[in-house]
Structures are given as structure tokens and as C-alpha cells.
Rosetta silent file (secondary structure, phi, psi, omega in degrees, C-alpha in Angstrom):
SEQUENCE: MTKRLLTMKINGRTVEKAVEPRTLLIHFLREDCQLTGAHIGCDTSHCGACTVDLDGRSVKSCTHLAVQCEGASVLTVEGLANAGTLHAVQDGFYREHGLQCGFCTPGMLMRAYRFLQENPNPTEPEVRAGMSGNLCRCTGYQNIVKAVLHAAATLQQTQKEAA
SCORE:     score description
SCORE:     0.000 S_00000001
   1 L     0.000  130.355 -166.228  141.791  101.244  -39.746 S_00000001
   2 L   -71.465  123.692 -168.410  144.908  102.277  -37.880 S_00000001
   3 L   -90.237  132.113  167.531  146.307  100.551  -35.021 S_00000001
   4 E  -107.916  163.205 -157.302  147.777  101.697  -31.739 S_00000001
   5 E   -86.531  131.605  144.549  150.311  100.493  -29.591 S_00000001
   6 E   -73.962   87.259 -164.097  148.950   99.570  -26.448 S_00000001
   7 E  -122.202  140.704 -162.975  150.365   99.057  -23.040 S_00000001
   8 E  -163.439  167.113  177.289  148.759   97.749  -19.630 S_00000001
   9 E   -94.311  130.621  174.055  149.030   95.764  -16.702 S_00000001
  10 E  -130.979  139.061  158.862  147.401   92.528  -16.944 S_00000001
  11 L    67.634    4.935 -163.536  147.540   89.810  -13.885 S_00000001
  12 L   100.395   -3.207 -166.499  150.596   91.876  -13.082 S_00000001
  13 E  -107.635  133.743  169.111  152.214   91.274  -16.407 S_00000001
  14 E   -78.632  159.626 -167.408  153.001   94.353  -18.671 S_00000001
  15 E  -147.394   94.343 -172.413  151.216   93.567  -21.872 S_00000001
  16 E  -115.394  112.550  170.744  152.148   95.839  -25.258 S_00000001
  17 E  -154.679  157.807 -174.523  150.254   94.885  -28.457 S_00000001
  18 E   -96.788  153.421 -175.115  148.700   96.913  -31.012 S_00000001
  19 E  -143.084  154.394  173.401  144.802   97.204  -31.380 S_00000001
  20 L   -61.152  154.094 -176.833  142.302   98.872  -33.411 S_00000001
  21 L   -65.125  -38.338 -173.664  140.894  102.085  -31.838 S_00000001
  22 L   -85.000  -57.401  179.612  137.226  100.392  -31.715 S_00000001
  23 L   -29.919  131.882 -162.232  137.988   97.271  -29.486 S_00000001
  24 E  -104.938  171.303 -159.521  136.182   96.979  -26.594 S_00000001
  25 H   -63.857  -61.729 -160.430  138.692   95.090  -23.309 S_00000001
  26 H   -42.967  -46.494  156.936  136.624   91.842  -23.331 S_00000001
  27 H   -61.232  -48.449 -144.714  137.851   91.603  -27.178 S_00000001
  28 H   -80.282  -60.321  177.900  141.121   92.411  -26.444 S_00000001
  29 H   -30.439  -74.975 -169.408  141.464   89.800  -23.372 S_00000001
  30 H   -60.017  -36.070 -148.685  139.997   86.726  -25.544 S_00000001
  31 H  -111.262  -21.301 -170.906  141.042   87.633  -28.648 S_00000001
  32 H  -107.053  -24.996  176.082  144.502   89.308  -28.264 S_00000001
  33 H   -98.780  -28.351 -167.031  145.691   88.130  -24.808 S_00000001
  34 L    88.253   39.044   -9.182  144.334   84.381  -24.598 S_00000001
  35 L   104.154   36.954 -157.101  142.574   85.800  -21.885 S_00000001
  36 L   -98.032    6.526  159.844  139.111   83.904  -21.915 S_00000001
  37 L   -21.025  -83.694  176.982  138.163   83.770  -18.186 S_00000001
  38 L    -9.329  114.317  150.772  136.051   87.345  -19.129 S_00000001
  39 L   -83.309  148.364  169.200  132.615   85.685  -20.916 S_00000001
  40 L  -101.968  134.174 -167.977  130.491   88.314  -23.858 S_00000001
  41 L  -123.048  -59.349 -138.440  127.044   87.229  -21.926 S_00000001
  42 L  -118.193  -39.414 -168.019  125.058   90.090  -22.955 S_00000001
  43 L    72.185  -31.712  170.435  127.100   92.675  -24.700 S_00000001
  44 L   -92.373   15.773  165.307  125.026   95.461  -23.324 S_00000001
  45 L    96.275   29.201 -161.402  126.674   95.591  -19.949 S_00000001
  46 L   -97.581  -10.071 -145.284  123.440   93.973  -17.979 S_00000001
  47 L   -92.277  -63.649 -164.446  125.060   90.818  -17.539 S_00000001
  48 L    64.928   12.882  127.928  128.180   91.113  -16.102 S_00000001
  49 L    14.817  -56.764  179.312  129.578   88.181  -17.254 S_00000001
  50 L  -126.293   51.843 -175.581  132.619   90.047  -18.045 S_00000001
  51 E   -74.902  140.745  174.519  133.472   91.997  -14.890 S_00000001
  52 E  -134.931  157.559  175.742  137.176   92.836  -14.363 S_00000001
  53 E  -112.734  119.818 -153.305  138.931   94.757  -11.797 S_00000001
  54 E  -118.564   75.946 -155.843  140.129   97.785  -13.786 S_00000001
  55 L    31.897   71.274  170.265  142.837   99.769  -11.306 S_00000001
  56 L    84.446   16.380  179.027  140.862   99.238   -8.451 S_00000001
  57 L  -137.390  156.990  144.829  137.311   99.236   -9.363 S_00000001
  58 E   -92.217  136.578 -167.801  134.985   96.672  -10.985 S_00000001
  59 E  -123.601  146.216  164.963  134.125   96.955  -14.563 S_00000001
  60 E   -91.308  129.713 -151.519  132.340   95.685  -17.173 S_00000001
  61 L   -95.548   61.204  158.314  134.859   95.023  -19.906 S_00000001
  62 L  -114.859  -13.364  167.667  131.972   95.162  -22.651 S_00000001
  63 L  -140.138   25.282  132.498  131.711   98.708  -22.309 S_00000001
  64 L  -119.939  144.223  152.587  135.437   99.997  -22.475 S_00000001
  65 E   -32.366  135.100  146.251  137.161  100.476  -25.224 S_00000001
  66 H   -14.978 -114.944  154.416  140.570   99.128  -25.347 S_00000001
  67 H     8.706  -65.816  169.004  142.336  101.846  -26.148 S_00000001
  68 H   -29.766  -34.110 -171.494  140.528  103.503  -22.577 S_00000001
  69 H  -117.270   18.772  162.125  142.574  101.707  -20.486 S_00000001
  70 L   -36.064  136.479  174.164  146.170  102.545  -21.717 S_00000001
  71 L    82.315  -23.172 -172.305  148.649  102.560  -18.944 S_00000001
  72 L   -99.513 -179.066 -150.902  146.208  100.819  -16.525 S_00000001
  73 E  -112.777  118.532 -160.494  146.429   97.955  -14.177 S_00000001
  74 E  -129.795  137.682 -157.852  144.007   95.040  -15.253 S_00000001
  75 E  -128.497  165.622 -150.881  143.040   91.859  -12.985 S_00000001
  76 L  -162.441  107.157  179.367  141.215   88.634  -14.654 S_00000001
  77 H   -37.437  -14.380  152.838  139.815   86.223  -12.898 S_00000001
  78 H   -49.106    2.689 -173.357  143.327   84.378  -14.460 S_00000001
  79 H  -142.231   39.817 -120.636  145.437   86.406  -11.946 S_00000001
  80 L  -154.156  -62.632 -158.969  142.623   86.022   -9.434 S_00000001
  81 L   -84.939  152.970 -169.665  144.714   82.222   -7.761 S_00000001
  82 L  -147.336   97.830 -165.853  148.280   82.709   -6.823 S_00000001
  83 L    53.220   53.228  168.799  151.152   79.701   -7.460 S_00000001
  84 L    63.946   30.465  173.711  147.958   77.732   -7.615 S_00000001
  85 L  -111.839  160.077  171.838  145.978   78.423   -4.563 S_00000001
  86 L   -69.932  105.483  178.298  142.817   79.328   -4.876 S_00000001
  87 L   -80.010  156.489 -175.023  141.798   82.794   -3.990 S_00000001
  88 L   -24.503  -48.316 -174.432  139.296   83.300   -1.215 S_00000001
  89 L   -56.691  -64.356 -133.823  136.651   83.950   -3.794 S_00000001
  90 H   -82.801  -21.922 -147.380  137.480   81.097   -5.903 S_00000001
  91 H  -124.066   -5.955  166.075  137.918   78.354   -2.925 S_00000001
  92 H   -59.116  -77.599 -159.079  134.155   80.556   -1.479 S_00000001
  93 H   -65.266   -9.708  168.662  132.350   78.948   -4.438 S_00000001
  94 H   -84.404  -20.447  175.417  133.483   76.100   -4.730 S_00000001
  95 H   -79.778   -6.969 -154.896  133.237   75.145   -1.077 S_00000001
  96 H  -131.874   -6.234  169.967  129.757   76.643   -1.023 S_00000001
  97 L    75.696   34.862 -167.881  128.232   75.408   -4.650 S_00000001
  98 L   -78.882   24.207 -161.191  128.343   79.192   -5.737 S_00000001
  99 L  -149.959  144.981  155.154  128.109   78.042   -9.192 S_00000001
 100 L  -122.321  -68.856 -155.408  126.168   75.707  -11.673 S_00000001
 101 L   -92.461  -27.712  174.056  126.659   76.217  -15.530 S_00000001
 102 L   108.473   -8.790 -159.039  129.990   78.143  -14.834 S_00000001
 103 L   -69.461  -68.529 -172.434  128.890   81.062  -17.740 S_00000001
 104 L   -97.316   23.023 -179.793  129.100   83.746  -15.138 S_00000001
 105 H   -47.919  -50.607 -157.831  131.179   82.557  -12.399 S_00000001
 106 H   -74.917  -34.028 -164.172  134.474   84.499  -13.742 S_00000001
 107 H   -89.081  -37.910  166.831  132.793   87.797  -13.547 S_00000001
 108 H   -45.179  -52.398  153.428  130.767   86.920  -10.120 S_00000001
 109 H    -6.778  -73.745 -179.012  134.493   86.026   -9.038 S_00000001
 110 H   -52.686  -82.451 -164.004  135.673   89.521  -10.113 S_00000001
 111 H   -43.178  -57.721 -175.371  132.621   91.669   -8.478 S_00000001
 112 H   -43.069  -45.539  163.615  132.993   89.214   -5.308 S_00000001
 113 H   -81.448  -19.304  144.318  136.767   90.085   -4.870 S_00000001
 114 H   -58.567  -56.579  178.590  136.101   93.670   -5.508 S_00000001
 115 H   -34.051  -55.428  160.187  133.362   93.870   -3.256 S_00000001
 116 H   -55.293  -22.562  169.082  135.057   92.037   -0.500 S_00000001
 117 H   -88.723  -30.905  178.919  137.815   94.914   -0.723 S_00000001
 118 H   -67.121  -55.541 -155.152  135.151   97.583   -0.439 S_00000001
 119 L  -110.288   62.604 -173.306  133.208   95.823    2.070 S_00000001
 120 L   -71.450   -6.407  177.225  135.464   93.405    3.951 S_00000001
 121 L  -147.193   69.450 -156.922  133.095   91.711    6.714 S_00000001
 122 L   -87.083  177.758  167.382  129.596   92.728    4.773 S_00000001
 123 L   -92.170  145.130  178.093  125.920   91.440    5.790 S_00000001
 124 H   -31.225  -83.115 -149.018  123.555   88.989    3.377 S_00000001
 125 H   -49.238  -60.143  154.806  121.759   91.912    2.652 S_00000001
 126 H    -5.775  -92.852  165.997  125.113   93.681    2.063 S_00000001
 127 H   -38.292  -44.692  171.177  126.459   91.236    0.102 S_00000001
 128 H   -78.532  -12.828  174.543  123.160   90.898   -2.363 S_00000001
 129 H   -95.973  -17.178  168.567  123.138   94.521   -3.217 S_00000001
 130 H   -87.011   -2.343  116.292  126.580   94.674   -3.679 S_00000001
 131 L   -56.418   19.001 -167.986  126.447   91.963   -6.073 S_00000001
 132 L   -85.243  -59.426  169.796  123.116   93.036   -7.989 S_00000001
 133 L   -46.651  -23.023  136.188  124.885   93.704  -10.901 S_00000001
 134 L   -88.377  140.772 -170.791  125.686   90.504  -12.021 S_00000001
 135 L  -102.901  138.138  178.967  123.282   87.821  -13.179 S_00000001
 136 L  -123.204  105.406  178.898  123.169   84.146  -12.564 S_00000001
 137 L   -74.937  -37.277 -159.309  120.446   82.310  -14.812 S_00000001
 138 L   -84.694  -84.689 -157.487  121.208   78.831  -13.025 S_00000001
 139 L   -76.736   -1.184 -166.298  121.842   78.937   -8.925 S_00000001
 140 L    38.535   83.559   14.655  118.976   81.695   -7.453 S_00000001
 141 L   132.847   -2.630  164.211  122.237   83.394   -6.308 S_00000001
 142 L   -35.740  -49.090 -167.981  121.810   81.380   -2.549 S_00000001
 143 H   -90.919  -15.361 -148.462  124.754   79.793   -2.677 S_00000001
 144 H   -77.566  -87.291  130.293  126.528   82.560   -4.544 S_00000001
 145 H    60.866  -74.535  166.042  125.519   84.644   -1.334 S_00000001
 146 H     6.680 -100.099  151.712  127.310   82.016    0.441 S_00000001
 147 H   -10.378  -56.799 -151.682  129.839   81.956   -1.315 S_00000001
 148 H   -94.455  -26.690 -169.437  130.650   85.598   -0.676 S_00000001
 149 H   -83.113  -56.543  173.745  130.195   85.413    2.976 S_00000001
 150 H   -50.459 -133.817 -176.160  132.515   82.311    3.466 S_00000001
 151 H    39.653  -74.355 -171.905  135.268   84.454    1.328 S_00000001
 152 H   -49.949  -85.397  175.744  134.667   87.336    3.636 S_00000001
 153 H   -25.607  -65.190 -154.185  135.157   85.259    6.807 S_00000001
 154 H   -79.318    3.252  173.011  138.127   83.336    5.662 S_00000001
 155 H  -102.648  -58.138  176.476  140.126   86.795    4.374 S_00000001
 156 H   -34.295 -101.090 -156.578  138.861   88.205    7.923 S_00000001
 157 H   -39.847  -59.265  171.492  141.044   84.940    9.725 S_00000001
 158 H   -26.310  -53.971 -134.939  143.618   85.204    7.329 S_00000001
 159 H  -113.562  -31.079 -163.299  144.150   88.744    7.984 S_00000001
 160 H  -104.075  -31.835  159.069  144.063   88.249   11.978 S_00000001
 161 H   -62.537  -47.798  157.770  146.408   85.419   11.295 S_00000001
 162 L   -41.621  -33.448 -163.891  148.823   87.520    9.809 S_00000001
 163 L   -91.296    0.000    0.000  148.557   90.708   12.689 S_00000001
């Protein structure tokens, strides 16, 4: 199969690689870019372990062909921290024990990141609805909800301090 040259920004850096047209974004990220944070969980888009941010929206990277992302901007879990400082959603999951086995965590973090961009001051029911496309088989979700609410409060406080 003939490969196509693909250029996109991943975590703020321009990446240019040859890729087979049938390559899924999740495989491109993991195998071609060695960004293994996003996990392959179900291959059916149900679990959300492969969630990344694509041009300002949460997507399940197992449902997008890499070539469809030509010129796009992708943020993966590896791109959340800034100069060694955890992003508020990462810190929230750490402080509120929002993980157990950790398999779903990268997708949860990425969905939480985008959800809080969309709704910076959510209620608990809104967090549950906003995160409903990502499945966790270990935690029972309570601490994940607490983690997202903690991150929301942190981000709000940071904005107040910056103003």
C-alpha cells in the first residue's frame, strides 16, 4: 500500500511522517510517534481509553484515520503537563484518587481537560454526563467525579489569581 506524507501538530510540535492511508490515529500516535499514553481498549469507540483532543474537541482516536488529521492539532495526555508541572486535571486525579488500575486514566484525563474547557464550572451531574463516554472498570466513578470537580475549582482559582 502506498504511504502518504502526513503533517500535523502533536502536543505543540510539528510531526511529519509517511503513513498508510488505513492507519488509525491511535496506531499512528502509539507506533509511529511513540506516544503510548492513549490506550487501545475496545476498538469500537465505546470505552474512551484512546481519547485525545483534536482541534479543540474530544475524539476517540480509534475512530479516526490518521490521514483525516492532516494539518490538525492533536493534544495527547503526554502534552498536558507543562514544564514538569501537572495540569489541573492530572493534579485532581492524583489528589482525589481518581484512578485505580490506570488503564482508562489517559482517556479520562483528556476528556476531563476538554470538558472543563466547555464547562468550567460544572455541577456533579454535569460532570457525570460530560464524562459518560469514557468507561472505567475499577473505580465506580465517584473519585473521578471528585477529581474533575477539584480540577474545575483549581482552574477557576488560577483564573481569579491571574485577573
